PDB file of C-alpha atoms in Angstrom:
ATOM      1  CA  MET C   4      14.112  -6.935   2.447  1.00  0.00           C
ATOM      2  CA  THR C   5      14.107  -3.200   2.843  1.00  0.00           C
ATOM      3  CA  LYS C   6      15.667  -1.867   5.991  1.00  0.00           C
ATOM      4  CA  THR C   7      12.845  -1.340   8.427  1.00  0.00           C
ATOM      5  CA  MET C   8      12.073   2.129   9.641  1.00  0.00           C
ATOM      6  CA  SER C   9      11.425   2.626  13.321  1.00  0.00           C
ATOM      7  CA  VAL C  10       7.765   2.152  14.081  1.00  0.00           C
ATOM      8  CA  THR C  11       6.351   3.710  17.170  1.00  0.00           C
ATOM      9  CA  GLY C  12       3.244   2.004  18.318  1.00  0.00           C
ATOM     10  CA  PRO C  13       1.854  -1.473  18.196  1.00  0.00           C
ATOM     11  CA  VAL C  14       2.192  -2.338  14.468  1.00  0.00           C
ATOM     12  CA  PRO C  15       4.331  -5.471  14.955  1.00  0.00           C
ATOM     13  CA  ASP C  16       1.958  -6.673  17.679  1.00  0.00           C
ATOM     14  CA  MET C  17      -1.106  -6.078  15.494  1.00  0.00           C
ATOM     15  CA  VAL C  18       0.538  -7.936  12.606  1.00  0.00           C
ATOM     16  CA  LYS C  19       1.321 -10.845  14.910  1.00  0.00           C
ATOM     17  CA  ALA C  20      -2.325 -10.909  16.027  1.00  0.00           C
ATOM     18  CA  MET C  21      -3.459 -10.818  12.391  1.00  0.00           C
ATOM     19  CA  GLU C  22      -1.572 -14.050  11.689  1.00  0.00           C
ATOM     20  CA  SER C  23      -4.058 -15.972  13.825  1.00  0.00           C
ATOM     21  CA  GLY C  24      -6.913 -14.976  11.544  1.00  0.00           C
ATOM     22  CA  ASP C  25      -8.943 -13.803  14.532  1.00  0.00           C
ATOM     23  CA  GLU C  26     -11.747 -11.599  13.184  1.00  0.00           C
ATOM     24  CA  ALA C  27     -11.413  -8.969  15.909  1.00  0.00           C
ATOM     25  CA  ALA C  28      -7.643  -8.729  15.357  1.00  0.00           C
ATOM     26  CA  LEU C  29      -8.161  -8.321  11.611  1.00  0.00           C
ATOM     27  CA  VAL C  30     -10.747  -5.576  12.085  1.00  0.00           C
ATOM     28  CA  THR C  31      -8.534  -3.727  14.554  1.00  0.00           C
ATOM     29  CA  ALA C  32      -5.508  -4.018  12.264  1.00  0.00           C
ATOM     30  CA  ARG C  33      -7.504  -2.863   9.236  1.00  0.00           C
ATOM     31  CA  GLN C  34      -8.658   0.216  11.099  1.00  0.00           C
ATOM     32  CA  MET C  35      -5.432   1.098  12.907  1.00  0.00           C
ATOM     33  CA  ILE C  36      -2.358   0.052  10.923  1.00  0.00           C
ATOM     34  CA  PRO C  37      -2.755   2.477   7.989  1.00  0.00           C
ATOM     35  CA  SER C  38      -2.495   5.372  10.440  1.00  0.00           C
ATOM     36  CA  TYR C  39       1.127   4.387  11.101  1.00  0.00           C
ATOM     37  CA  GLY C  40       2.010   5.161   7.485  1.00  0.00           C
ATOM     38  CA  ALA C  41       4.684   3.843   5.182  1.00  0.00           C
ATOM     39  CA  LYS C  42       6.667   2.206   7.958  1.00  0.00           C
ATOM     40  CA  ALA C  43       3.898  -0.322   8.469  1.00  0.00           C
ATOM     41  CA  ALA C  44       4.285  -1.768   4.946  1.00  0.00           C
ATOM     42  CA  TYR C  45       7.442  -3.610   5.960  1.00  0.00           C
ATOM     43  CA  TYR C  46       5.552  -5.533   8.648  1.00  0.00           C
ATOM     44  CA  VAL C  47       2.309  -6.147   6.761  1.00  0.00           C
ATOM     45  CA  ALA C  48       3.687  -7.182   3.336  1.00  0.00           C
ATOM     46  CA  PRO C  49       4.695 -10.729   4.343  1.00  0.00           C
ATOM     47  CA  LEU C  50       1.064 -11.462   5.231  1.00  0.00           C
ATOM     48  CA  LEU C  51       0.126 -11.286   1.540  1.00  0.00           C
ATOM     49  CA  SER C  52       1.288 -14.902   1.316  1.00  0.00           C
ATOM     50  CA  HIS C  53      -0.707 -16.105   4.333  1.00  0.00           C
ATOM     51  CA  GLU C  54      -2.777 -19.220   3.687  1.00  0.00           C
ATOM     52  CA  LYS C  55      -5.975 -17.769   5.163  1.00  0.00           C
ATOM     53  CA  GLU C  56      -7.878 -15.585   2.742  1.00  0.00           C
ATOM     54  CA  SER C  57      -9.186 -13.334   5.493  1.00  0.00           C
ATOM     55  CA  VAL C  58      -5.595 -12.550   6.519  1.00  0.00           C
ATOM     56  CA  TRP C  59      -4.092 -11.907   3.079  1.00  0.00           C
ATOM     57  CA  ARG C  60      -7.124  -9.859   2.003  1.00  0.00           C
ATOM     58  CA  THR C  61      -6.872  -7.686   5.092  1.00  0.00           C
ATOM     59  CA  ALA C  62      -3.130  -7.284   4.501  1.00  0.00           C
ATOM     60  CA  PHE C  63      -3.777  -6.295   0.872  1.00  0.00           C
ATOM     61  CA  ASN C  64      -6.349  -3.698   1.907  1.00  0.00           C
ATOM     62  CA  ILE C  65      -4.035  -2.254   4.540  1.00  0.00           C
ATOM     63  CA  LEU C  66      -1.178  -2.051   2.035  1.00  0.00           C
ATOM     64  CA  ALA C  67      -3.417  -0.389  -0.553  1.00  0.00           C
ATOM     65  CA  ASP C  68      -4.368   2.245   2.028  1.00  0.00           C
ATOM     66  CA  VAL C  69      -0.729   2.752   3.006  1.00  0.00           C
ATOM     67  CA  ALA C  70       0.314   3.018  -0.662  1.00  0.00           C
ATOM     68  CA  ASN C  71      -2.415   5.524  -1.471  1.00  0.00           C
ATOM     69  CA  GLU C  72      -1.509   7.661   1.525  1.00  0.00           C
ATOM     70  CA  ALA C  73       2.180   7.531   0.601  1.00  0.00           C
ATOM     71  CA  CYS C  74       1.332   9.084  -2.770  1.00  0.00           C
ATOM     72  CA  ALA C  75       0.098  12.325  -1.222  1.00  0.00           C
ATOM     73  CA  PRO C  76       2.056  15.443  -2.176  1.00  0.00           C
ATOM     74  CA  GLY C  77       5.090  15.972   0.027  1.00  0.00           C
ATOM     75  CA  ARG C  78       5.357  12.282   0.952  1.00  0.00           C
ATOM     76  CA  GLU C  79       7.929  11.281  -1.669  1.00  0.00           C
ATOM     77  CA  ASP C  80      10.153   9.484   0.846  1.00  0.00           C
ATOM     78  CA  ASP C  81       7.203   7.401   2.043  1.00  0.00           C
ATOM     79  CA  ARG C  82       6.241   6.570  -1.522  1.00  0.00           C
ATOM     80  CA  GLU C  83       9.774   5.442  -2.356  1.00  0.00           C
ATOM     81  CA  TYR C  84       9.935   3.372   0.822  1.00  0.00           C
ATOM     82  CA  VAL C  85       6.660   1.536   0.159  1.00  0.00           C
ATOM     83  CA  ASN C  86       7.654   0.993  -3.473  1.00  0.00           C
ATOM     84  CA  ARG C  87      10.948  -0.528  -2.316  1.00  0.00           C
ATOM     85  CA  VAL C  88       9.144  -2.885   0.081  1.00  0.00           C
ATOM     86  CA  PHE C  89       7.029  -4.154  -2.829  1.00  0.00           C
ATOM     87  CA  MET C  90       9.984  -4.435  -5.228  1.00  0.00           C
ATOM     88  CA  ASP C  91      11.942  -6.369  -2.603  1.00  0.00           C
ATOM     89  CA  ILE C  92       9.149  -8.938  -2.531  1.00  0.00           C
ATOM     90  CA  LEU C  93       9.526  -9.539  -6.266  1.00  0.00           C
ATOM     91  CA  GLU C  94      13.309  -9.770  -6.008  1.00  0.00           C
ATOM     92  CA  GLY C  95      13.065 -12.522  -3.405  1.00  0.00           C
ATOM     93  CA  SER C  96      11.459 -15.919  -3.937  1.00  0.00           C
ATOM     94  CA  PRO C  97       7.775 -14.990  -3.830  1.00  0.00           C
ATOM     95  CA  THR C  98       4.908 -17.402  -4.148  1.00  0.00           C
ATOM     96  CA  PRO C  99       2.622 -17.016  -7.180  1.00  0.00           C
ATOM     97  CA  HIS C 100      -0.003 -15.495  -4.912  1.00  0.00           C
ATOM     98  CA  LEU C 101       2.477 -12.962  -3.541  1.00  0.00           C
ATOM     99  CA  ILE C 102       3.564 -12.002  -7.056  1.00  0.00           C
ATOM    100  CA  GLU C 103      -0.024 -11.391  -8.141  1.00  0.00           C
ATOM    101  CA  TRP C 104      -0.893  -9.154  -5.188  1.00  0.00           C
ATOM    102  CA  THR C 105       2.383  -7.248  -5.403  1.00  0.00           C
ATOM    103  CA  PHE C 106       1.753  -6.590  -9.107  1.00  0.00           C
ATOM    104  CA  ARG C 107      -1.621  -5.119  -8.142  1.00  0.00           C
ATOM    105  CA  LEU C 108      -0.111  -2.812  -5.526  1.00  0.00           C
ATOM    106  CA  LEU C 109       2.890  -1.477  -7.440  1.00  0.00           C
ATOM    107  CA  PRO C 110       0.967   0.827  -9.816  1.00  0.00           C
ATOM    108  CA  LEU C 111      -0.424   2.639  -6.776  1.00  0.00           C
ATOM    109  CA  VAL C 112       2.971   3.663  -5.492  1.00  0.00           C
ATOM    110  CA  THR C 113       5.771   3.423  -8.071  1.00  0.00           C
ATOM    111  CA  PRO C 114       7.155   6.943  -8.589  1.00  0.00           C
ATOM    112  CA  GLU C 115       8.649   8.356 -11.755  1.00  0.00           C
ATOM    113  CA  GLY C 116      12.304   7.387 -11.973  1.00  0.00           C
ATOM    114  CA  ALA C 117      11.966   4.277  -9.810  1.00  0.00           C
ATOM    115  CA  ASP C 118      13.732   1.122 -10.886  1.00  0.00           C
ATOM    116  CA  VAL C 119      11.242  -1.369 -12.345  1.00  0.00           C
ATOM    117  CA  ASP C 120      13.706  -4.160 -13.122  1.00  0.00           C
ATOM    118  CA  ALA C 121      12.080  -6.452 -10.545  1.00  0.00           C
ATOM    119  CA  VAL C 122       8.825  -6.340 -12.531  1.00  0.00           C
ATOM    120  CA  ALA C 123      10.534  -6.450 -15.925  1.00  0.00           C
ATOM    121  CA  ALA C 124      12.302  -9.678 -14.925  1.00  0.00           C
ATOM    122  CA  TYR C 125       8.926 -11.416 -15.020  1.00  0.00           C
ATOM    123  CA  LEU C 126       8.458 -10.564 -18.704  1.00  0.00           C
ATOM    124  CA  ASP C 127      10.713 -13.541 -19.463  1.00  0.00           C
ATOM    125  CA  GLN C 128       8.547 -15.951 -17.504  1.00  0.00           C
ATOM    126  CA  PRO C 129       5.628 -17.326 -19.534  1.00  0.00           C
ATOM    127  CA  ASP C 130       3.359 -17.714 -16.478  1.00  0.00           C
ATOM    128  CA  TYR C 131       3.787 -14.055 -15.507  1.00  0.00           C
ATOM    129  CA  ARG C 132       4.533 -12.286 -18.783  1.00  0.00           C
ATOM    130  CA  GLU C 133       1.061 -10.829 -19.267  1.00  0.00           C
ATOM    131  CA  LYS C 134       0.656  -9.749 -15.642  1.00  0.00           C
ATOM    132  CA  ALA C 135       4.098  -8.122 -15.663  1.00  0.00           C
ATOM    133  CA  ARG C 136       3.263  -6.311 -18.905  1.00  0.00           C
ATOM    134  CA  THR C 137      -0.028  -5.095 -17.479  1.00  0.00           C
ATOM    135  CA  THR C 138       1.701  -3.949 -14.297  1.00  0.00           C
ATOM    136  CA  LEU C 139       4.351  -2.005 -16.212  1.00  0.00           C
ATOM    137  CA  GLU C 140       1.658  -0.350 -18.339  1.00  0.00           C
ATOM    138  CA  ALA C 141      -0.265   0.608 -15.209  1.00  0.00           C
ATOM    139  CA  ILE C 142       2.890   1.982 -13.551  1.00  0.00           C
ATOM    140  CA  GLY C 143       3.172   4.243 -16.575  1.00  0.00           C
ATOM    141  CA  THR C 144       6.588   5.756 -15.892  1.00  0.00           C
ATOM    142  CA  VAL C 145       9.320   6.365 -18.464  1.00  0.00           C
ATOM    143  CA  ARG C 146      11.317   3.444 -17.077  1.00  0.00           C
ATOM    144  CA  ALA C 147       8.277   1.148 -17.160  1.00  0.00           C
ATOM    145  CA  ALA C 148       7.646   2.077 -20.812  1.00  0.00           C
ATOM    146  CA  ALA C 149      11.304   1.384 -21.634  1.00  0.00           C
ATOM    147  CA  ALA C 150      11.104  -2.005 -19.937  1.00  0.00           C
ATOM    148  CA  LEU C 151       8.205  -2.941 -22.200  1.00  0.00           C
TER     149      LEU C 151
END
């Protein structure tokens, strides 16, 4: 996975608390983690494959907030970092659930010029072909169009 950036603050502790599914921990994490920015994506992304819906939904919402914030003007490094975290998920051995949620997040953050080979690889898999195609269309970059 992507080399982690140094995170000041309690992000790893909040993520650990989220794993329990405790409602208070999820609410606190949802409110606080996005304020730590792109660096938090590395810690939160693995929770997309958690078995408890309340946990993976909270993780998805946090990552969507982080991705949207990383797309602000002047935050190109953050955007590239978050994009790389998501692409690394697809290049590993993700669960079907993890693939689906990562496909939903990538269009939020994939910058022009970014490598989309990790998504394009799923075009050859019948179970994911349509979702990969839709993701590449939503990414909308020159490289995504070429991959189609």
